[in-house]
PDB file of C-alpha atoms in Angstrom:
ATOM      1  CA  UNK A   1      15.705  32.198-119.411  1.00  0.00           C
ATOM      2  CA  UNK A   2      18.104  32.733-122.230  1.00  0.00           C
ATOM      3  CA  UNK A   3      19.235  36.449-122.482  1.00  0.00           C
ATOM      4  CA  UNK A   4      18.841  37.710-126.421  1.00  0.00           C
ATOM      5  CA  UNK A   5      20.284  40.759-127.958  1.00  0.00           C
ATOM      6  CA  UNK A   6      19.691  42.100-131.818  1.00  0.00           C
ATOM      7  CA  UNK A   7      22.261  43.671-133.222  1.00  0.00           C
ATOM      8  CA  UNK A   8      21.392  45.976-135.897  1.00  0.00           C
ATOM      9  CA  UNK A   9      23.770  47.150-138.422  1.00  0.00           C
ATOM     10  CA  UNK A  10      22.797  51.072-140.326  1.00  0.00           C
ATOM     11  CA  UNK A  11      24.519  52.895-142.775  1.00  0.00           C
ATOM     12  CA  UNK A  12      22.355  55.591-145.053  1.00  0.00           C
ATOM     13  CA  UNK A  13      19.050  53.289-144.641  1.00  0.00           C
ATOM     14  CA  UNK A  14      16.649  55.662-142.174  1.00  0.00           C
ATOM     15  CA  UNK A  15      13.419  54.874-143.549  1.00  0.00           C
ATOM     16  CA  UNK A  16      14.439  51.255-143.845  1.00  0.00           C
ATOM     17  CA  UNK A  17      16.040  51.394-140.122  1.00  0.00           C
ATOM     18  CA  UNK A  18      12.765  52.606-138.773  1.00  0.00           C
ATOM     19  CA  UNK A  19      10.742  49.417-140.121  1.00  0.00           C
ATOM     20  CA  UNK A  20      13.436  47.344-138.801  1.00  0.00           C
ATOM     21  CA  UNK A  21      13.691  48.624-135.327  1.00  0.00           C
ATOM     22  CA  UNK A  22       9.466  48.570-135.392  1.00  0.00           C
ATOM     23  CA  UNK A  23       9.582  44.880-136.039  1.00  0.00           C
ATOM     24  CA  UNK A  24      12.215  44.009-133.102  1.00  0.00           C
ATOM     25  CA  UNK A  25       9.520  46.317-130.770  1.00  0.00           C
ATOM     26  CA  UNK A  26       6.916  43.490-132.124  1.00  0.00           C
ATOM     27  CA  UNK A  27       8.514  40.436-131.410  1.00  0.00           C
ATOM     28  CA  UNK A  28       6.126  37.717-129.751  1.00  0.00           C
ATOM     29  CA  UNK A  29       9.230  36.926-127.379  1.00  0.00           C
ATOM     30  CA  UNK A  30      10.280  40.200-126.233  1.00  0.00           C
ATOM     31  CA  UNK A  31      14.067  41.328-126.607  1.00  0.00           C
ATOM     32  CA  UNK A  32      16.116  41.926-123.928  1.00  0.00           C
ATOM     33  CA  UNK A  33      18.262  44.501-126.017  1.00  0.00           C
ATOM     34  CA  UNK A  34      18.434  45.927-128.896  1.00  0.00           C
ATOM     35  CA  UNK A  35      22.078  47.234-130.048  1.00  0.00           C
ATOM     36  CA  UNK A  36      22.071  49.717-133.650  1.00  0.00           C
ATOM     37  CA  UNK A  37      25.535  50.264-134.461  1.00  0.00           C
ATOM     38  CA  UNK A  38      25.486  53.506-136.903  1.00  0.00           C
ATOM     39  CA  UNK A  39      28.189  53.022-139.939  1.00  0.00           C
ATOM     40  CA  UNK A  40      28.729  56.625-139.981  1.00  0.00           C
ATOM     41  CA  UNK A  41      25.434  57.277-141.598  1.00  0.00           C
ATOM     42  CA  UNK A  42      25.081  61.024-142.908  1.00  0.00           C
ATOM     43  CA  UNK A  43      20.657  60.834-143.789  1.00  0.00           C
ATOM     44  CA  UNK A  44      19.642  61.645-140.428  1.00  0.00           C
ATOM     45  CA  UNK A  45      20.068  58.342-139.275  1.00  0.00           C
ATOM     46  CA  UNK A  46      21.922  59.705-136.095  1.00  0.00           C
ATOM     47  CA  UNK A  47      19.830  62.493-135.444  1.00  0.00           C
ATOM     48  CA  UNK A  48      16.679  60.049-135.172  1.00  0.00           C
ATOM     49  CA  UNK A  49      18.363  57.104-132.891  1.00  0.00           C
ATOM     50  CA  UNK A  50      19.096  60.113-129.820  1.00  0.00           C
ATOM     51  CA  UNK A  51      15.217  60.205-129.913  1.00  0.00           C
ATOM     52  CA  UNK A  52      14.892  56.654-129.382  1.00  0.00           C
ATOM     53  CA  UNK A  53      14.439  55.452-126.107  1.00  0.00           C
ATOM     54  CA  UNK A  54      15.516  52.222-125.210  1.00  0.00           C
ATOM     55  CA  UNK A  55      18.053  51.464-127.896  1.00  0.00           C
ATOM     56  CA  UNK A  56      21.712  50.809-127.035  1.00  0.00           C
ATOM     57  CA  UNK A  57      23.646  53.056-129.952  1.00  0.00           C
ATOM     58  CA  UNK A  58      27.457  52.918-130.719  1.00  0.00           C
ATOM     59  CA  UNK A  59      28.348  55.181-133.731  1.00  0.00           C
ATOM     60  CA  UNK A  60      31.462  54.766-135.898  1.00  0.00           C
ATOM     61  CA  UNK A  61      33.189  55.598-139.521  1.00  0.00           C
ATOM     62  CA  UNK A  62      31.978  53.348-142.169  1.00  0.00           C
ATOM     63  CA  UNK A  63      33.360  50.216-141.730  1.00  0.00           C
ATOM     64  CA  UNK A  64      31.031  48.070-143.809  1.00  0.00           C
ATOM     65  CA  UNK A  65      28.922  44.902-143.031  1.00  0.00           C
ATOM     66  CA  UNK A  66      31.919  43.363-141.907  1.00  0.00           C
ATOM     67  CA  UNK A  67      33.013  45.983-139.400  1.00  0.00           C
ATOM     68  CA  UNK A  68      29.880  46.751-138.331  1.00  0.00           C
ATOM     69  CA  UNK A  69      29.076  43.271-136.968  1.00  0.00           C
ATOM     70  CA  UNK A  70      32.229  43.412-135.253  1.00  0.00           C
ATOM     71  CA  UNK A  71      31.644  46.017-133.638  1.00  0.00           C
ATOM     72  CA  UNK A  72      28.091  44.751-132.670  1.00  0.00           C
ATOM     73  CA  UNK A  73      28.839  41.076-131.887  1.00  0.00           C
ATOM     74  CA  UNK A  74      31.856  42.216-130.076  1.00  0.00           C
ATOM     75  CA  UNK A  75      29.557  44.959-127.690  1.00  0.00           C
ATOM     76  CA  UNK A  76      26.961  42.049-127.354  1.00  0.00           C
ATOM     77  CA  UNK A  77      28.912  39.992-126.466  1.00  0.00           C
ATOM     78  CA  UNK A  78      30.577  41.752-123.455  1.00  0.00           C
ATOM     79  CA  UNK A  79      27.963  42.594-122.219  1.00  0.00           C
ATOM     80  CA  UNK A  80      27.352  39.544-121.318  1.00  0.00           C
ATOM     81  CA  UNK A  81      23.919  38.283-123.620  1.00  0.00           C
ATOM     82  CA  UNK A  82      23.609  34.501-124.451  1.00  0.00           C
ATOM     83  CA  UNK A  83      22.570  35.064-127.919  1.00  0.00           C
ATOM     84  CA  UNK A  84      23.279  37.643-130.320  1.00  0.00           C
ATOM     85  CA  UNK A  85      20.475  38.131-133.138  1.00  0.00           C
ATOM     86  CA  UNK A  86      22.191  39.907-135.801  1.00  0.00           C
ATOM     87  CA  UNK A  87      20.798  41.496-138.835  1.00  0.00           C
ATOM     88  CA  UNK A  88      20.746  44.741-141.065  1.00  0.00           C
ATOM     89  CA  UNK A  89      18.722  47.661-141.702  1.00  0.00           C
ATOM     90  CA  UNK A  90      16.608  46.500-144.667  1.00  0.00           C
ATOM     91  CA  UNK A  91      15.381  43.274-142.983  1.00  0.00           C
ATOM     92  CA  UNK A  92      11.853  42.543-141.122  1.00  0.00           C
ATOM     93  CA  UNK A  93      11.440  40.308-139.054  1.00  0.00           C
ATOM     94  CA  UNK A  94       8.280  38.401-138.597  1.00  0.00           C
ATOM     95  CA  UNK A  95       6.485  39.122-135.406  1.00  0.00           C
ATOM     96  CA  UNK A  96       7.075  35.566-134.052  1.00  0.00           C
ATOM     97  CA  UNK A  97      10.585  35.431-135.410  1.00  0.00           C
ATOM     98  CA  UNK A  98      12.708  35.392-132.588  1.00  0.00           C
ATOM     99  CA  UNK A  99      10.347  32.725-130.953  1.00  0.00           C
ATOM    100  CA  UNK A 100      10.632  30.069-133.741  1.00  0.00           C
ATOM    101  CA  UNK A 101      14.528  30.218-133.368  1.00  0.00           C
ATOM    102  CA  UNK A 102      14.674  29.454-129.999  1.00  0.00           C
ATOM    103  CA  UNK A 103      11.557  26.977-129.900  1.00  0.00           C
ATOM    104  CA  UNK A 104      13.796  25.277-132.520  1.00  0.00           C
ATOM    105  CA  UNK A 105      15.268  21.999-131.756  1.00  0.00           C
ATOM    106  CA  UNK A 106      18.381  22.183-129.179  1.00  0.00           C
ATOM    107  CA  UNK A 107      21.545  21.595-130.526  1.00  0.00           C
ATOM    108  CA  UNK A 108      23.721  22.856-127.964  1.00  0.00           C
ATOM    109  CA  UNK A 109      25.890  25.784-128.734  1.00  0.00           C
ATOM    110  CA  UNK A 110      24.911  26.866-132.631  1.00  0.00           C
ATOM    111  CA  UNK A 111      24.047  29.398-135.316  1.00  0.00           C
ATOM    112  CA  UNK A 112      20.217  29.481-136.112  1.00  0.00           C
ATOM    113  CA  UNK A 113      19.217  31.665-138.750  1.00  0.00           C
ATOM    114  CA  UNK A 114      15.827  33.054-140.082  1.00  0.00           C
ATOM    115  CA  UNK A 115      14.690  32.370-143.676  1.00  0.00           C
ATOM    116  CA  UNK A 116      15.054  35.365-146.094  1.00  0.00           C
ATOM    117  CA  UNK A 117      11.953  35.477-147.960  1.00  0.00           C
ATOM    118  CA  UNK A 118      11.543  37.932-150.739  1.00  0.00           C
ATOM    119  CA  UNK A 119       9.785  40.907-149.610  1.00  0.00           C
ATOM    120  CA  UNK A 120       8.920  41.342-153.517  1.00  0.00           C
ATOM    121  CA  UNK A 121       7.543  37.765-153.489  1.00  0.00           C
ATOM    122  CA  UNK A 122       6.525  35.525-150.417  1.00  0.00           C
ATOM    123  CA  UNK A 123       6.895  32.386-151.894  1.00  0.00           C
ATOM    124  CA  UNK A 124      10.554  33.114-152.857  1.00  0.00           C
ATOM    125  CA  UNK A 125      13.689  32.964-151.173  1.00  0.00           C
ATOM    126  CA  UNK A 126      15.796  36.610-151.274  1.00  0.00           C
ATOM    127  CA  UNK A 127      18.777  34.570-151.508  1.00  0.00           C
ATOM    128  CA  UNK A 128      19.240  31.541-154.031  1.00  0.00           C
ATOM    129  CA  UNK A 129      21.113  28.432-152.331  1.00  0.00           C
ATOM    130  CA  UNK A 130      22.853  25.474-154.513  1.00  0.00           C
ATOM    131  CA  UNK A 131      24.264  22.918-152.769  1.00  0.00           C
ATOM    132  CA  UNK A 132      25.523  20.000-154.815  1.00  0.00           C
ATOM    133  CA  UNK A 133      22.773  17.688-153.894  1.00  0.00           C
ATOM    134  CA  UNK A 134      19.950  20.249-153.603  1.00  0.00           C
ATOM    135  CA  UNK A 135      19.168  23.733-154.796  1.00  0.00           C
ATOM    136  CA  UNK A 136      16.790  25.349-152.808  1.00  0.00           C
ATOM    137  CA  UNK A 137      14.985  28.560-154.650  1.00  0.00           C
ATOM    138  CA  UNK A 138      11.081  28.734-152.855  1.00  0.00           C
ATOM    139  CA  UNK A 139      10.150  28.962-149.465  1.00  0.00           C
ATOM    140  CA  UNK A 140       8.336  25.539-150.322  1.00  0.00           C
ATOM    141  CA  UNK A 141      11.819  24.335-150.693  1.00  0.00           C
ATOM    142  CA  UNK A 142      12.832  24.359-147.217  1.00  0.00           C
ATOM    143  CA  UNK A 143       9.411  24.597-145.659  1.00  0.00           C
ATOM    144  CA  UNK A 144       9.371  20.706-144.835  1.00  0.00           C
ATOM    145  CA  UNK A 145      12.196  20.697-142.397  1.00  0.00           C
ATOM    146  CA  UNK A 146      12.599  21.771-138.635  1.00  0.00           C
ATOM    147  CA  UNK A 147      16.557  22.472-139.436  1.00  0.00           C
ATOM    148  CA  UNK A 148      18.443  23.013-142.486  1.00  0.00           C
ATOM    149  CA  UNK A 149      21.745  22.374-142.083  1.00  0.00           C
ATOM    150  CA  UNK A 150      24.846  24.196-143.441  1.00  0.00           C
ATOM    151  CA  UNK A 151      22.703  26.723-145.077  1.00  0.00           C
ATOM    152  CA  UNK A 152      22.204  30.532-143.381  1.00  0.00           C
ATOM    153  CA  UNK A 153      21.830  33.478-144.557  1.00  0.00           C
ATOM    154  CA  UNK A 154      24.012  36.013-142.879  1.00  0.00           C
ATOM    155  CA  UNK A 155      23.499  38.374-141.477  1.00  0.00           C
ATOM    156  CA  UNK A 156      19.577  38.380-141.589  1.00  0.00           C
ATOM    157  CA  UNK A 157      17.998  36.904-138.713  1.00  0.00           C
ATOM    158  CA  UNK A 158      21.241  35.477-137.465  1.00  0.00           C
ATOM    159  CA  UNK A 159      21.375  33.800-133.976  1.00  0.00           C
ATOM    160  CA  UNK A 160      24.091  33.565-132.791  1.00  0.00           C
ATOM    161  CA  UNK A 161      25.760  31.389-129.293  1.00  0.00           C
ATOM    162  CA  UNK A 162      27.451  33.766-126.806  1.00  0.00           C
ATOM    163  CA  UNK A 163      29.664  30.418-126.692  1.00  0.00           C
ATOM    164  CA  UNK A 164      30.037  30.478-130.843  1.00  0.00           C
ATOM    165  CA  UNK A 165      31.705  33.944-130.207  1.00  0.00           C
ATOM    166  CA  UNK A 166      33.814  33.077-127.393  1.00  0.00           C
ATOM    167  CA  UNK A 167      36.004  30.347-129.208  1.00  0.00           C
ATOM    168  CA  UNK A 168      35.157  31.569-132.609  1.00  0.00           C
ATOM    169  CA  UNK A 169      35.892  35.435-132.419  1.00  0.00           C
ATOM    170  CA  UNK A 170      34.530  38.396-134.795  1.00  0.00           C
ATOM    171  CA  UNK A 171      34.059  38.514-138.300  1.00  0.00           C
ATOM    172  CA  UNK A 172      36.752  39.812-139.892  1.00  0.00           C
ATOM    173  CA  UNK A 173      36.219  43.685-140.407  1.00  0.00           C
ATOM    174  CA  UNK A 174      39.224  44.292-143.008  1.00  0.00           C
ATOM    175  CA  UNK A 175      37.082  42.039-145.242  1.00  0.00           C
ATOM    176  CA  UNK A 176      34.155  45.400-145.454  1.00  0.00           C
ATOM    177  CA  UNK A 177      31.705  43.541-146.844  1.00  0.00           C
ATOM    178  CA  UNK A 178      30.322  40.813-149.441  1.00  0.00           C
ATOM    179  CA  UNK A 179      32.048  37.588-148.688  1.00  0.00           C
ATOM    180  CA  UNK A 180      32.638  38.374-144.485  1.00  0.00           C
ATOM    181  CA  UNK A 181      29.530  36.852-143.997  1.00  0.00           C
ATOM    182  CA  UNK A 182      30.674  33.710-145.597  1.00  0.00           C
ATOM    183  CA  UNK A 183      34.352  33.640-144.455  1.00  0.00           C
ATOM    184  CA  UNK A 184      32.526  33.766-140.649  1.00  0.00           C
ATOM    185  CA  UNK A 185      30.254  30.774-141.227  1.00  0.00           C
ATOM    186  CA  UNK A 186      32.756  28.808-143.061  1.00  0.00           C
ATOM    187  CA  UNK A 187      35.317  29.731-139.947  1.00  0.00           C
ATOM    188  CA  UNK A 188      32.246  28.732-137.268  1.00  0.00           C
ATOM    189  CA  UNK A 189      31.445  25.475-139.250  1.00  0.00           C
ATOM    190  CA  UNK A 190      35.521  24.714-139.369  1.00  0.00           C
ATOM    191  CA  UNK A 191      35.064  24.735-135.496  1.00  0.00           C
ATOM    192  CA  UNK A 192      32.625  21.882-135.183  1.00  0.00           C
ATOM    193  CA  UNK A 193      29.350  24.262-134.381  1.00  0.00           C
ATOM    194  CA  UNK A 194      25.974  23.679-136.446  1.00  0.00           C
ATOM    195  CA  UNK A 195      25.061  26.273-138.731  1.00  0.00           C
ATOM    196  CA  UNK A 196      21.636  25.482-139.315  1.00  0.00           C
ATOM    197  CA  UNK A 197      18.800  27.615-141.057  1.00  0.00           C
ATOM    198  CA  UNK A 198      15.085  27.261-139.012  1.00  0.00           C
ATOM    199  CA  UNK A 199      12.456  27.771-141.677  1.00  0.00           C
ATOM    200  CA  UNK A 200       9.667  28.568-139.417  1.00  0.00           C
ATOM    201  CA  UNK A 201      11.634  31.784-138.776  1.00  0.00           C
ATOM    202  CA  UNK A 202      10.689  34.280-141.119  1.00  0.00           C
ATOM    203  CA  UNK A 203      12.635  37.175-142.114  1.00  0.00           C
ATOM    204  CA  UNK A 204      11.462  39.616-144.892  1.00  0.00           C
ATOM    205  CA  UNK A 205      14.473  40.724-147.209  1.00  0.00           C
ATOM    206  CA  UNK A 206      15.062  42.613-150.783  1.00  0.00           C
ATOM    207  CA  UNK A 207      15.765  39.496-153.502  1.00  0.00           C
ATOM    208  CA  UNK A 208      18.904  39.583-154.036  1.00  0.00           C
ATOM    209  CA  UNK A 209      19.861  41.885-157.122  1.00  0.00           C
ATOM    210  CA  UNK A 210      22.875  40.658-158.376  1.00  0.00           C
ATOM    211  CA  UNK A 211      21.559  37.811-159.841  1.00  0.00           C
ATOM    212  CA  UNK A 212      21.175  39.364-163.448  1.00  0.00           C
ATOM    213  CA  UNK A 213      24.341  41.001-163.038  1.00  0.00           C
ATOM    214  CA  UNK A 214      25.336  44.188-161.126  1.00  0.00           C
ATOM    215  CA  UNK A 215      25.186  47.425-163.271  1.00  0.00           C
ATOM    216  CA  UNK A 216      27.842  49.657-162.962  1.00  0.00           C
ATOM    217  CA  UNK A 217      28.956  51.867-160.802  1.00  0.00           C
ATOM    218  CA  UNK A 218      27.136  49.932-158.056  1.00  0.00           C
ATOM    219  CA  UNK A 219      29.131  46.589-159.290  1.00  0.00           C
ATOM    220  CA  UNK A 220      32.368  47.912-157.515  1.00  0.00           C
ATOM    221  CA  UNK A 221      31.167  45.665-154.610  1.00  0.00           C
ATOM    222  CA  UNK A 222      32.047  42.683-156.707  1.00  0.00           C
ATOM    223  CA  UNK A 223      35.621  43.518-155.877  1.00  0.00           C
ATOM    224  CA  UNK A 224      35.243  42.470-152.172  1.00  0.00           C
ATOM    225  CA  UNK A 225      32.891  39.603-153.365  1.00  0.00           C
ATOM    226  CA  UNK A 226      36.139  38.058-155.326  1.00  0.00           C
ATOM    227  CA  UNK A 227      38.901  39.142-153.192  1.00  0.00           C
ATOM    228  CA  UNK A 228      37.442  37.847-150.015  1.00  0.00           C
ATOM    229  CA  UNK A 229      36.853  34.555-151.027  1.00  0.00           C
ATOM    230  CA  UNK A 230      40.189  33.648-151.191  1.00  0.00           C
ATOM    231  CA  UNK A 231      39.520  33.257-146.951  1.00  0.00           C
ATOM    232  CA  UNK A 232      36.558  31.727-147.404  1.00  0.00           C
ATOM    233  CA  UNK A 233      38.679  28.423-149.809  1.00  0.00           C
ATOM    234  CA  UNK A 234      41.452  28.493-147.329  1.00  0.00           C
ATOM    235  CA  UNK A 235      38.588  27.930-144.320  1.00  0.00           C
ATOM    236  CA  UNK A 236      37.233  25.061-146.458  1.00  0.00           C
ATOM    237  CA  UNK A 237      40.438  23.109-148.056  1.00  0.00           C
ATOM    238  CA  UNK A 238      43.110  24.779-145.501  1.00  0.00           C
ATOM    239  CA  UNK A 239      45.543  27.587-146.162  1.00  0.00           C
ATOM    240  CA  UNK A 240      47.556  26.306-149.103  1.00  0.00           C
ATOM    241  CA  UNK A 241      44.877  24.131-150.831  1.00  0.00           C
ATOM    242  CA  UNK A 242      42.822  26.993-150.300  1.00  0.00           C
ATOM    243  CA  UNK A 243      45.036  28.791-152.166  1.00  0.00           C
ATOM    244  CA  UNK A 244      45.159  26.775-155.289  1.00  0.00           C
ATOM    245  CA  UNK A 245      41.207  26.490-155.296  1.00  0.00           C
ATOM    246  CA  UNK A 246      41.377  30.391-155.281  1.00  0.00           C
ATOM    247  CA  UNK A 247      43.623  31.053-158.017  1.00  0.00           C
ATOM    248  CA  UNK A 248      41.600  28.425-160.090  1.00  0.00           C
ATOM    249  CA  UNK A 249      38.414  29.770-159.172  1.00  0.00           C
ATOM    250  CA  UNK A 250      39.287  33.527-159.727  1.00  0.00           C
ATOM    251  CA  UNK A 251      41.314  33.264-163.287  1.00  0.00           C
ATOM    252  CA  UNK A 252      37.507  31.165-164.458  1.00  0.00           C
ATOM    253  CA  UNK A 253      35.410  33.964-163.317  1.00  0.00           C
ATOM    254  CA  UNK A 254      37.800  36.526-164.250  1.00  0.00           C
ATOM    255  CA  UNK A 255      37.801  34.867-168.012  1.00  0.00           C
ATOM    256  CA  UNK A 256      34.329  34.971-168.265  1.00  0.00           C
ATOM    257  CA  UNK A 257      33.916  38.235-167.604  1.00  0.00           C
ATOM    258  CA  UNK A 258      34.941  38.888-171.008  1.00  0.00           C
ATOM    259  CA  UNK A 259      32.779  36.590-172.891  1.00  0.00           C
ATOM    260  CA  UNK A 260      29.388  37.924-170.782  1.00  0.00           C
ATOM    261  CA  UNK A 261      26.750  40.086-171.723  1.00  0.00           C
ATOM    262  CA  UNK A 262      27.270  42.331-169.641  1.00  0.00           C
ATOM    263  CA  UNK A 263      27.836  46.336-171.048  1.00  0.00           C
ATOM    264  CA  UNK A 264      30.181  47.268-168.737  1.00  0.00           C
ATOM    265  CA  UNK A 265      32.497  43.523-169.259  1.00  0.00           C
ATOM    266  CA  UNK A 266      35.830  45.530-169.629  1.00  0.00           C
ATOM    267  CA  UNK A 267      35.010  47.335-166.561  1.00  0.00           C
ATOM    268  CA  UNK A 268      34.412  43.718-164.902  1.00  0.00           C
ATOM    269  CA  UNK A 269      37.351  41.675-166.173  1.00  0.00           C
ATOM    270  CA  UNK A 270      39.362  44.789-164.732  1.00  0.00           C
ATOM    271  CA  UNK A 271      37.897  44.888-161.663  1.00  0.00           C
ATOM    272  CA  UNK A 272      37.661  40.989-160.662  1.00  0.00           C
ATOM    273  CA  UNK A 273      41.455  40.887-161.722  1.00  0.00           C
ATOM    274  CA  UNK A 274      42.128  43.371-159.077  1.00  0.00           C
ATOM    275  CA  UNK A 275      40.224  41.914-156.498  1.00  0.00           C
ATOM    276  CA  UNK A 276      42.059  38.699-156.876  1.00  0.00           C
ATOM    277  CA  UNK A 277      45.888  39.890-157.395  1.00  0.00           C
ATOM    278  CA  UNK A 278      44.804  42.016-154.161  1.00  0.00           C
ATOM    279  CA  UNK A 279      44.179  38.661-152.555  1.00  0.00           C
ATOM    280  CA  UNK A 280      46.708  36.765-153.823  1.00  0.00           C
ATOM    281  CA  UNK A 281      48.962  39.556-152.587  1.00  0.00           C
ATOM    282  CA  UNK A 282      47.199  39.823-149.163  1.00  0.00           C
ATOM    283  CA  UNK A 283      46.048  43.564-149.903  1.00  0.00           C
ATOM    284  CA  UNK A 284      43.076  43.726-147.660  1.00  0.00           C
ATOM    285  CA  UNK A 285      43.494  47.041-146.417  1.00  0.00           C
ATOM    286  CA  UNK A 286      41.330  48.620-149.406  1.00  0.00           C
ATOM    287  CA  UNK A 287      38.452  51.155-148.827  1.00  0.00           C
ATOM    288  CA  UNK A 288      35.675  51.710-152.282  1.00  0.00           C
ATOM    289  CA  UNK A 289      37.815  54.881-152.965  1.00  0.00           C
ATOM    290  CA  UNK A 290      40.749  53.034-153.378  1.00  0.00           C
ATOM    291  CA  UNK A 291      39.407  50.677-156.193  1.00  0.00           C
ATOM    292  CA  UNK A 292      41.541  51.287-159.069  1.00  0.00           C
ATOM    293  CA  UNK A 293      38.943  49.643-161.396  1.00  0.00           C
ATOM    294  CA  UNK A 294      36.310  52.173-159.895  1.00  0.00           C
ATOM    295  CA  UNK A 295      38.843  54.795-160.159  1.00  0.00           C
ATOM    296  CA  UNK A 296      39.317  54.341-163.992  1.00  0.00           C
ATOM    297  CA  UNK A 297      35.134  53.842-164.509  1.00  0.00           C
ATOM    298  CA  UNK A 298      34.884  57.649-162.985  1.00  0.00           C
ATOM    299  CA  UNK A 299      37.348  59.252-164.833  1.00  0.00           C
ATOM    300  CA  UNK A 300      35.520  58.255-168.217  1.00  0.00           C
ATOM    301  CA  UNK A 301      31.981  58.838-166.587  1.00  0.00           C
ATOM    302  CA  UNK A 302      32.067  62.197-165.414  1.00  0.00           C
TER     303      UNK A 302
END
C-alpha cells in the first residue's frame, strides 16, 4: 500500500486550522501522517498544535505559501512517504477525499488534485479556470470527467508523487506566495508529468476574492502575483521568450490599472510597476514590509 502524508501549511488561521486538521482525522482512507508546518503564527496557533497528539509539527518565521510548502514537501519527502497531500489551513476536505484521488485512474508518477468547491456555494468552483478552449466556472463543469487535465488547483488537495519531487524539486520559497503555486505546476508539467485535477475529490475552499478586485491594503499581495509570473512565462515559452511575454504582459496590466474602477488605481499602477521592474531586475528577495508601493499607501493612511 501506497504511503500518504498531508502537509498542512498555518499562519494566523487557528480556528480555521482546527477544521482542517478535523477533516484529515475523517478521511475514509486513513492518513499515514499528517505534517502542519507553523509560518510563525502568533494567535495561539503554536500553543494548540503541542496539545495535539499525533501531528508531526515543524515551526518556522513566516515564509509564505511558497516557503511553507517547501519546507513541508521537502520534510515529506525525506521521510520517505510516496505521496505528499498538500494543502492550507482554510481548506476541508471531504471525508472520502483522499480515497477518490488514489481510486483515480493510474497514470504513473503525477499530480492529482481535489476540486475547490466554494464553501459559500456548492455548485461553484472557489477558483475560476479559462483555458482557451473551455472555461470551467461550476462544479457541473468538470463533474463529467474522471481526469481533467492541466488544470489543479494548488495547493488545495494537492497530491503529489514522491517521484514528482525527486526530479522536480521544491517550490520556489523566494517567490512567498501568489504565483509559486503556478511557477511549480508549470515547472512539473515542463518535466513531462500529468497534472491532472480528479473531480470526484472534493475539497471545500473560500471563493476566491480577488475576482472583483482586491481592496487596499490587503491588495499588496498583487505585487507577488505580477512579479512572480515572470517564472511562470519563462517555464512556458523558455527563459528569453519568457521574457518578452513578461514584459508584454506586465506593461498591459500595468496600463490598465489606470483606466479601472478601482478607488485605490494610483495605488495599483504603482504597485504592479514595482512588482514587474523587481522582476525584470531579478529582485526576488522582497518581504510585504519592503513593498515600496505599500510603504507609500501607509504613510498617507495613518
Amino acid at each position: 500500500m501506497a504511503t500518504v502524508a498531508a502537509v498542512v501549511v498555518t499562519y494566523n488561521r487557528l480556528a480555521d486550522l482546527k477544521e482542517c486538521i478535523i477533516s484529515l482525522h475523517q478521511q475514509t482512507h486513513p492518513l499515514d501522517a499528517i505534517i502542519v508546518i507553523n509560518n510563525g503564527s502568533t494567535d495561539g496557533t503554536a500553543e494548540w498544535l503541542i496539545t495535539q497528539p499525533g501531528l508531526r509539527v515543524v515551526t518556522q518565521a513566516n515564509l509564505g505559501g511558497a516557503g511553507g510548502f517547501a519546507t513541508g514537501i521537502d520534510t515529506a519527502y525525506k521521510a520517505g512517504f510516496d505521496w505528499l497531500w498538500c494543502m492550507d489551513d482554510d481548506c476541508l476536505a471531504a471525508p472520502d477525499a483522499l480515497d477518490a484521488l488514489l481510486k483515480a485512474p493510474n497514470i504513473g508518477p503525477c499530480i492529482k488534485n481535489s476540486v475547490s468547491v466554494s464553501n459559500k456555494d456548492h455548485s461553484e468552483l472557489a477558483f475560476y479556470v479559462d483555458r482557451p478552449n473551455r472555461s470551467y466556472r461550476k462544479v457541473a463543469d468538470m463533474s463529467p470527467f474522471d481526469l481533467v487535465y492541466g488544470v489543479a488547483f494548488f495547493f488545495n488537495g494537492t497530491l503529489i508523487s514522491a517521484e514528482v519531487v525527486k526530479n522536480v524539486g521544491l517550490p520556489d520559497k523566494k517567490l512567498f506566495i501568489w504565483g509559486d503555486e503556478v511557477e511549480y505546476m508549470t515547472r512539473v508539467q515542463k518535466m513531462g508529468y500529468p497534472v491532472v485535477t480528479v473531480p470526484r475529490s472534493i475539497f471545500y475552499h473560500p471563493p476566491s476574492f480577488d475576482r472583483d478586485g482586491i481592496p487596499w491594503p490587503g491588495a499588496w499581495k498583487q505585487y507577488y502575483a505580477v512579479r512572480n509570473q515572470r517564472r511562470v512565462f519563462q517555464n512556458i515559452h523558455g527563459d528569453k521568450y519568457g521574457i518578452f511575454v513578461f514584459l508584454r504582459w506586465s506593461v498591459r496590466n500595468t496600463l490598465q490599472q489606470m483606466v479601472s474602477s478601482h478607488s485605490n488605481r494610483r495605488y495599483n499602477f504603482l504597485l504592479y510597476s514595482e512588482a514587474a521592474l523587481d522582476s525584470l531586475f531579478n529582485n526576488f528577495r522582497k518581504q510585504p514590509g519592503g513593498i515600496l508601493t505599500l510603504k507609500l499607501y501607509r504613510l498617507f493612511h495613518k
